[in-house]
Tab-separated table of C-alpha atoms in Angstrom:
chain	number	residue	atom	x	y	z
A	1	MET	CA	-21.813	32.598	-35.160
A	2	LEU	CA	-23.755	34.100	-38.251
A	3	LYS	CA	-26.611	31.009	-37.755
A	4	GLU	CA	-26.855	31.721	-34.475
A	5	LEU	CA	-27.112	35.302	-34.489
A	6	ARG	CA	-29.695	34.881	-36.925
A	7	LYS	CA	-31.874	32.303	-35.127
A	8	ARG	CA	-31.548	34.805	-32.193
A	9	SER	CA	-32.759	37.476	-34.443
A	10	GLY	CA	-35.710	34.922	-35.251
A	11	LEU	CA	-35.808	35.852	-38.913
A	12	SER	CA	-35.383	33.234	-41.558
A	13	GLY	CA	-32.777	32.702	-44.269
A	14	ASP	CA	-35.165	34.530	-46.686
A	15	ARG	CA	-35.954	37.734	-44.842
A	16	VAL	CA	-31.898	37.881	-44.219
A	17	ALA	CA	-31.549	37.430	-47.917
A	18	LYS	CA	-33.845	40.189	-48.629
A	19	ARG	CA	-32.402	42.691	-46.460
A	20	MET	CA	-29.029	41.677	-47.536
A	21	ASN	CA	-30.704	42.116	-51.325
A	22	ALA	CA	-28.870	38.871	-51.772
A	23	SER	CA	-30.451	35.185	-52.764
A	24	GLN	CA	-31.352	32.754	-49.789
A	25	SER	CA	-28.932	30.230	-51.527
A	26	LYS	CA	-26.179	32.412	-50.826
A	27	VAL	CA	-27.136	32.930	-47.425
A	28	SER	CA	-27.605	29.284	-46.838
A	29	ARG	CA	-24.325	28.611	-48.420
A	30	ILE	CA	-22.516	31.280	-46.332
A	31	GLU	CA	-24.350	29.961	-43.092
A	32	ASN	CA	-22.935	25.880	-44.092
A	33	GLY	CA	-19.474	27.284	-44.490
A	34	LYS	CA	-20.047	26.256	-48.417
A	35	VAL	CA	-18.298	29.840	-49.606
A	36	ARG	CA	-16.281	31.738	-48.177
A	37	PRO	CA	-17.775	35.127	-47.476
A	38	SER	CA	-15.889	38.726	-47.973
A	39	LEU	CA	-15.996	41.410	-45.169
A	40	VAL	CA	-18.610	43.439	-47.223
A	41	ASP	CA	-21.093	40.024	-47.372
A	42	VAL	CA	-20.447	39.801	-43.399
A	43	GLU	CA	-20.978	43.146	-42.930
A	44	GLN	CA	-24.537	43.338	-44.527
A	45	TYR	CA	-25.390	40.172	-42.604
A	46	LEU	CA	-24.759	41.460	-39.557
A	47	ASN	CA	-26.463	44.586	-39.866
A	48	ALA	CA	-29.736	42.671	-41.636
A	49	VAL	CA	-29.619	40.427	-37.945
A	50	ASN	CA	-29.257	43.685	-35.904
A	51	ALA	CA	-26.195	41.732	-34.133
A	52	PRO	CA	-25.161	42.992	-31.131
A	53	GLY	CA	-22.275	45.697	-31.040
A	54	ASN	CA	-19.915	43.595	-28.946
A	55	LEU	CA	-20.137	40.595	-31.609
A	56	VAL	CA	-19.897	42.882	-34.428
A	57	ALA	CA	-16.122	43.348	-33.841
A	58	GLU	CA	-15.056	39.549	-32.818
A	59	VAL	CA	-17.185	38.517	-35.925
A	60	THR	CA	-15.895	41.072	-38.394
A	61	ALA	CA	-12.021	39.595	-37.096
A	62	LEU	CA	-13.070	36.570	-38.297
A	63	ALA	CA	-14.060	37.010	-41.314
A	64	ARG	CA	-10.650	39.254	-42.260
A	65	LEU	CA	-8.551	36.088	-41.252
A	66	ALA	CA	-10.956	33.703	-43.272
A	67	ASN	CA	-9.816	36.042	-46.298
A	68	THR	CA	-6.455	36.308	-45.369
A	69	ASP	CA	-3.775	33.358	-45.874
A	70	TRP	CA	-0.207	33.147	-44.405
A	71	GLN	CA	2.125	30.797	-46.211
A	72	ASP	CA	5.515	30.962	-43.897
A	73	GLY	CA	8.389	29.908	-46.455
A	74	ARG	CA	9.960	27.153	-44.143
A	75	GLY	CA	6.443	25.567	-44.679
A	76	LEU	CA	6.767	26.265	-48.061
A	77	ARG	CA	10.219	24.805	-48.220
A	78	ARG	CA	9.611	21.656	-46.761
A	79	LYS	CA	6.402	20.800	-48.821
A	80	GLY	CA	9.078	21.608	-51.961
A	81	LEU	CA	9.184	24.728	-53.694
A	82	ASP	CA	8.115	23.317	-56.920
A	83	LYS	CA	4.633	22.398	-55.163
A	84	LYS	CA	4.296	26.493	-54.867
A	85	GLN	CA	4.823	26.476	-58.345
A	86	LEU	CA	2.283	24.686	-59.118
A	87	GLU	CA	-0.185	26.541	-57.130
A	88	LEU	CA	1.181	29.905	-58.890
A	89	ALA	CA	0.232	27.931	-62.378
A	90	GLY	CA	-3.292	27.145	-61.327
A	91	LEU	CA	-3.641	31.095	-60.526
A	92	GLU	CA	-2.462	31.787	-63.812
A	93	GLN	CA	-4.565	29.402	-65.654
A	94	SER	CA	-7.759	30.676	-64.037
A	95	SER	CA	-7.002	34.436	-64.126
A	96	SER	CA	-6.916	36.698	-66.859
A	97	GLU	CA	-5.112	40.026	-65.962
A	98	PHE	CA	-2.217	40.066	-63.843
A	99	ARG	CA	-0.343	43.253	-61.823
A	100	PHE	CA	3.327	42.519	-60.801
A	101	PHE	CA	5.204	45.158	-58.749
A	102	LEU	CA	8.816	44.522	-58.513
A	103	PRO	CA	10.995	46.481	-56.086
A	104	SER	CA	14.122	44.301	-55.645
A	105	MET	CA	14.250	41.342	-57.720
A	106	ILE	CA	13.137	40.176	-61.224
A	107	THR	CA	10.291	38.044	-61.293
A	108	GLY	CA	10.234	33.960	-62.229
A	109	LEU	CA	8.443	34.714	-65.552
A	110	LEU	CA	10.496	37.284	-66.904
A	111	SER	CA	13.644	35.625	-65.601
A	112	THR	CA	16.548	33.343	-67.548
A	113	HIS	CA	17.488	29.958	-66.737
A	114	GLU	CA	20.818	31.723	-65.017
A	115	TYR	CA	18.886	33.996	-62.967
A	116	ILE	CA	15.980	31.836	-61.640
A	117	ARG	CA	18.951	29.199	-60.400
A	118	ALA	CA	20.880	32.279	-58.790
A	119	SER	CA	17.759	33.617	-57.044
A	120	LEU	CA	17.394	30.086	-55.075
A	121	ALA	CA	21.270	29.640	-54.381
A	122	HIS	CA	20.741	30.633	-51.012
A	123	ILE	CA	18.325	28.046	-50.307
A	124	PRO	CA	19.720	24.386	-49.596
A	125	GLY	CA	18.860	21.454	-51.666
A	126	ASP	CA	18.130	20.655	-55.073
A	127	HIS	CA	16.255	22.948	-56.931
A	128	SER	CA	15.972	21.010	-60.649
A	129	LYS	CA	12.124	20.602	-60.486
A	130	THR	CA	11.764	24.394	-59.321
A	131	ILE	CA	13.892	25.975	-62.152
A	132	ALA	CA	12.203	23.871	-64.846
A	133	LYS	CA	8.468	24.467	-63.142
A	134	LYS	CA	9.530	28.375	-63.178
A	135	LEU	CA	10.576	28.049	-67.113
A	136	GLU	CA	7.774	26.081	-68.132
A	137	ARG	CA	5.137	28.696	-66.351
A	138	GLN	CA	6.547	31.142	-68.907
A	139	GLU	CA	4.316	29.929	-71.691
A	140	VAL	CA	1.546	31.793	-70.051
A	141	LEU	CA	3.269	34.900	-71.272
A	142	TYR	CA	2.597	33.930	-75.124
A	143	ASP	CA	-1.481	33.385	-74.334
A	144	ARG	CA	-2.772	36.634	-75.864
A	145	SER	CA	-6.325	36.056	-73.811
A	146	LYS	CA	-4.145	36.944	-70.747
A	147	ARG	CA	-2.732	40.746	-70.086
A	148	PHE	CA	0.256	41.447	-67.870
A	149	THR	CA	1.699	44.404	-66.356
A	150	PHE	CA	4.999	43.932	-64.862
A	151	ILE	CA	6.552	47.543	-62.943
A	152	LEU	CA	10.254	46.753	-62.244
A	153	THR	CA	12.280	49.529	-60.125
A	154	GLU	CA	15.995	49.861	-61.173
A	155	GLN	CA	16.913	48.252	-57.868
A	156	ALA	CA	15.270	45.141	-59.392
A	157	VAL	CA	16.655	45.470	-62.785
A	158	ARG	CA	19.804	46.281	-62.142
A	159	ASN	CA	20.374	44.199	-58.521
A	160	PRO	CA	23.608	42.001	-59.744
A	161	LEU	CA	22.399	38.595	-58.897
A	162	VAL	CA	24.375	37.246	-61.553
A	163	ASP	CA	27.537	38.238	-63.572
A	164	ASN	CA	27.799	40.895	-65.194
A	165	HIS	CA	27.693	39.596	-68.886
A	166	VAL	CA	24.932	37.274	-67.566
A	167	MET	CA	22.867	40.353	-65.988
A	168	ALA	CA	23.311	42.142	-69.662
A	169	ILE	CA	21.276	38.734	-71.753
A	170	GLN	CA	18.599	39.149	-68.607
A	171	LEU	CA	17.846	42.683	-69.455
A	172	ASP	CA	18.068	42.149	-73.345
A	173	ARG	CA	15.080	39.482	-72.106
A	174	LEU	CA	12.918	42.016	-70.609
A	175	ALA	CA	13.379	44.497	-73.437
A	176	SER	CA	12.419	41.806	-76.219
A	177	LEU	CA	9.243	41.005	-73.501
A	178	THR	CA	8.313	44.425	-74.105
A	179	HIS	CA	7.246	43.757	-78.117
A	180	LEU	CA	4.521	41.205	-77.019
A	181	PRO	CA	1.308	42.754	-77.506
A	182	ASN	CA	-0.342	41.652	-74.174
A	183	VAL	CA	2.814	42.443	-72.023
A	184	ARG	CA	3.242	45.949	-70.619
A	185	LEU	CA	6.412	46.052	-68.825
A	186	GLY	CA	7.414	49.391	-67.112
A	187	VAL	CA	10.921	50.465	-65.202
A	188	ILE	CA	11.116	53.238	-62.672
A	189	PRO	CA	14.632	55.014	-62.708
A	190	LEU	CA	16.201	55.882	-59.289
A	191	THR	CA	15.834	59.472	-60.218
A	192	VAL	CA	12.007	59.267	-60.374
A	193	ARG	CA	10.141	60.269	-56.921
A	194	MET	CA	7.682	57.268	-56.501
A	195	PRO	CA	4.261	57.810	-54.171
A	196	GLY	CA	4.078	56.434	-51.080
A	197	ASN	CA	7.309	53.924	-49.396
A	198	PRO	CA	7.039	50.143	-51.937
A	199	LEU	CA	7.731	48.032	-48.988
A	200	SER	CA	7.288	44.749	-50.526
A	201	THR	CA	6.784	42.613	-53.929
A	202	PHE	CA	3.121	42.357	-54.789
A	203	THR	CA	0.727	40.287	-57.673
A	204	ILE	CA	-2.905	41.246	-58.265
A	205	TYR	CA	-4.869	38.722	-60.138
A	206	ASP	CA	-8.084	39.842	-61.703
A	207	GLU	CA	-8.825	41.906	-58.649
A	208	ARG	CA	-9.883	39.127	-57.085
A	209	ILE	CA	-6.556	37.969	-55.098
A	210	ALA	CA	-3.633	39.736	-54.004
A	211	THR	CA	-0.606	38.166	-52.810
A	212	ALA	CA	2.410	39.860	-50.949
A	213	GLU	CA	5.778	38.508	-50.669
A	214	LEU	CA	7.894	38.979	-47.361
A	215	SER	CA	10.934	37.537	-46.436
A	216	ALA	CA	9.528	34.724	-44.242
A	217	GLY	CA	6.741	34.254	-46.692
A	218	VAL	CA	3.979	35.082	-48.363
A	219	MET	CA	0.865	36.945	-47.284
A	220	VAL	CA	-2.488	36.231	-49.817
A	221	PHE	CA	-5.706	38.444	-49.865
A	222	ARG	CA	-8.880	37.756	-50.626
A	223	ASP	CA	-11.482	40.679	-49.292
A	224	SER	CA	-12.352	43.035	-52.159
A	225	ARG	CA	-11.196	46.134	-50.066
A	226	ASP	CA	-7.587	44.697	-49.408
A	227	VAL	CA	-7.053	43.759	-52.883
A	228	GLN	CA	-8.351	47.359	-53.965
A	229	ALA	CA	-5.919	48.845	-52.025
A	230	TYR	CA	-3.040	46.940	-53.577
A	231	VAL	CA	-4.713	48.098	-57.306
A	232	ASP	CA	-4.677	51.793	-55.563
A	233	GLU	CA	-0.969	51.365	-54.693
A	234	PHE	CA	-0.221	49.526	-58.311
A	235	ALA	CA	-2.084	52.677	-59.990
A	236	GLY	CA	0.766	55.359	-58.289
A	237	TYR	CA	3.588	53.274	-59.280
A	238	GLU	CA	2.150	53.032	-62.591
A	239	THR	CA	2.412	56.672	-63.746
A	240	CYS	CA	6.241	56.691	-62.709
A	241	ALA	CA	7.096	53.876	-64.793
A	242	LEU	CA	8.782	54.223	-68.402
A	243	PHE	CA	6.417	51.985	-70.871
A	244	GLY	CA	7.081	50.566	-74.640
A	245	GLU	CA	10.149	52.724	-76.817
A	246	ASN	CA	11.014	54.515	-73.639
A	247	ALA	CA	11.434	51.401	-71.629
A	248	ARG	CA	13.231	49.682	-74.191
A	249	THR	CA	15.942	52.403	-74.099
A	250	GLN	CA	16.870	52.779	-70.544
A	251	LEU	CA	16.783	48.661	-70.751
A	252	THR	CA	19.730	49.027	-73.194
A	253	VAL	CA	21.623	51.621	-71.257
A	254	TRP	CA	21.385	49.435	-68.075
A	255	SER	CA	22.638	46.727	-70.421
A	256	ALA	CA	25.193	48.169	-72.187
A	257	ASP	CA	26.411	49.358	-68.564
A	258	PHE	CA	26.422	45.603	-67.539
A	259	ARG	CA	28.941	44.926	-70.794
A	260	SER	CA	31.043	47.442	-70.128
């Protein structure tokens, strides 16, 4: 559609590139489907070719769809949940900064073997490969070239997914991970008023991709404005969280509650 709009305008690819303040090769890659244009790219292109108003909304809607993926839970289970772990490992390998917001459960990167197994118990089938992959992925936490920030609500930390003594060990693991120099792990007690209303678990990779987990599947956002919305939301929660020694103290109290 973009290429057709340019031809109708009578402009060359080079002329459109100059109007977009971009390279001609980028315009060519966009027109030939060699690169996924962002919404900003599409808007600049539409302005450059003076696209008619009735087509701007249609093309913009297509661009948003192209930058958003839906991975339904049923499809993921059919392919095998261990395959999803390979995809996540790839994202972790290609990214250097990670932000995790966890309002209801502890993520696999921070979980003990028992907690991971319990988190999959409601899904029929043998999950031994998935559990092994989740545990294998935890090695990335010790890569000093990568930076992690985890924010967990009290509900996520104290959700009794396993027996009390096992939950206490899980919380001890969270406390121990706060000592890693490249890991910031924060907790938000129930008594703290958070900005807005947290609706889902989400993860941000290098401010280029954001994923939001829903009960029915996972949404993947690549458009910069969608990702920035999650970055801003995360920053709000970050101001409410306890980090460092304060986080360890709170986790120790909650762990003691489970042991008692």
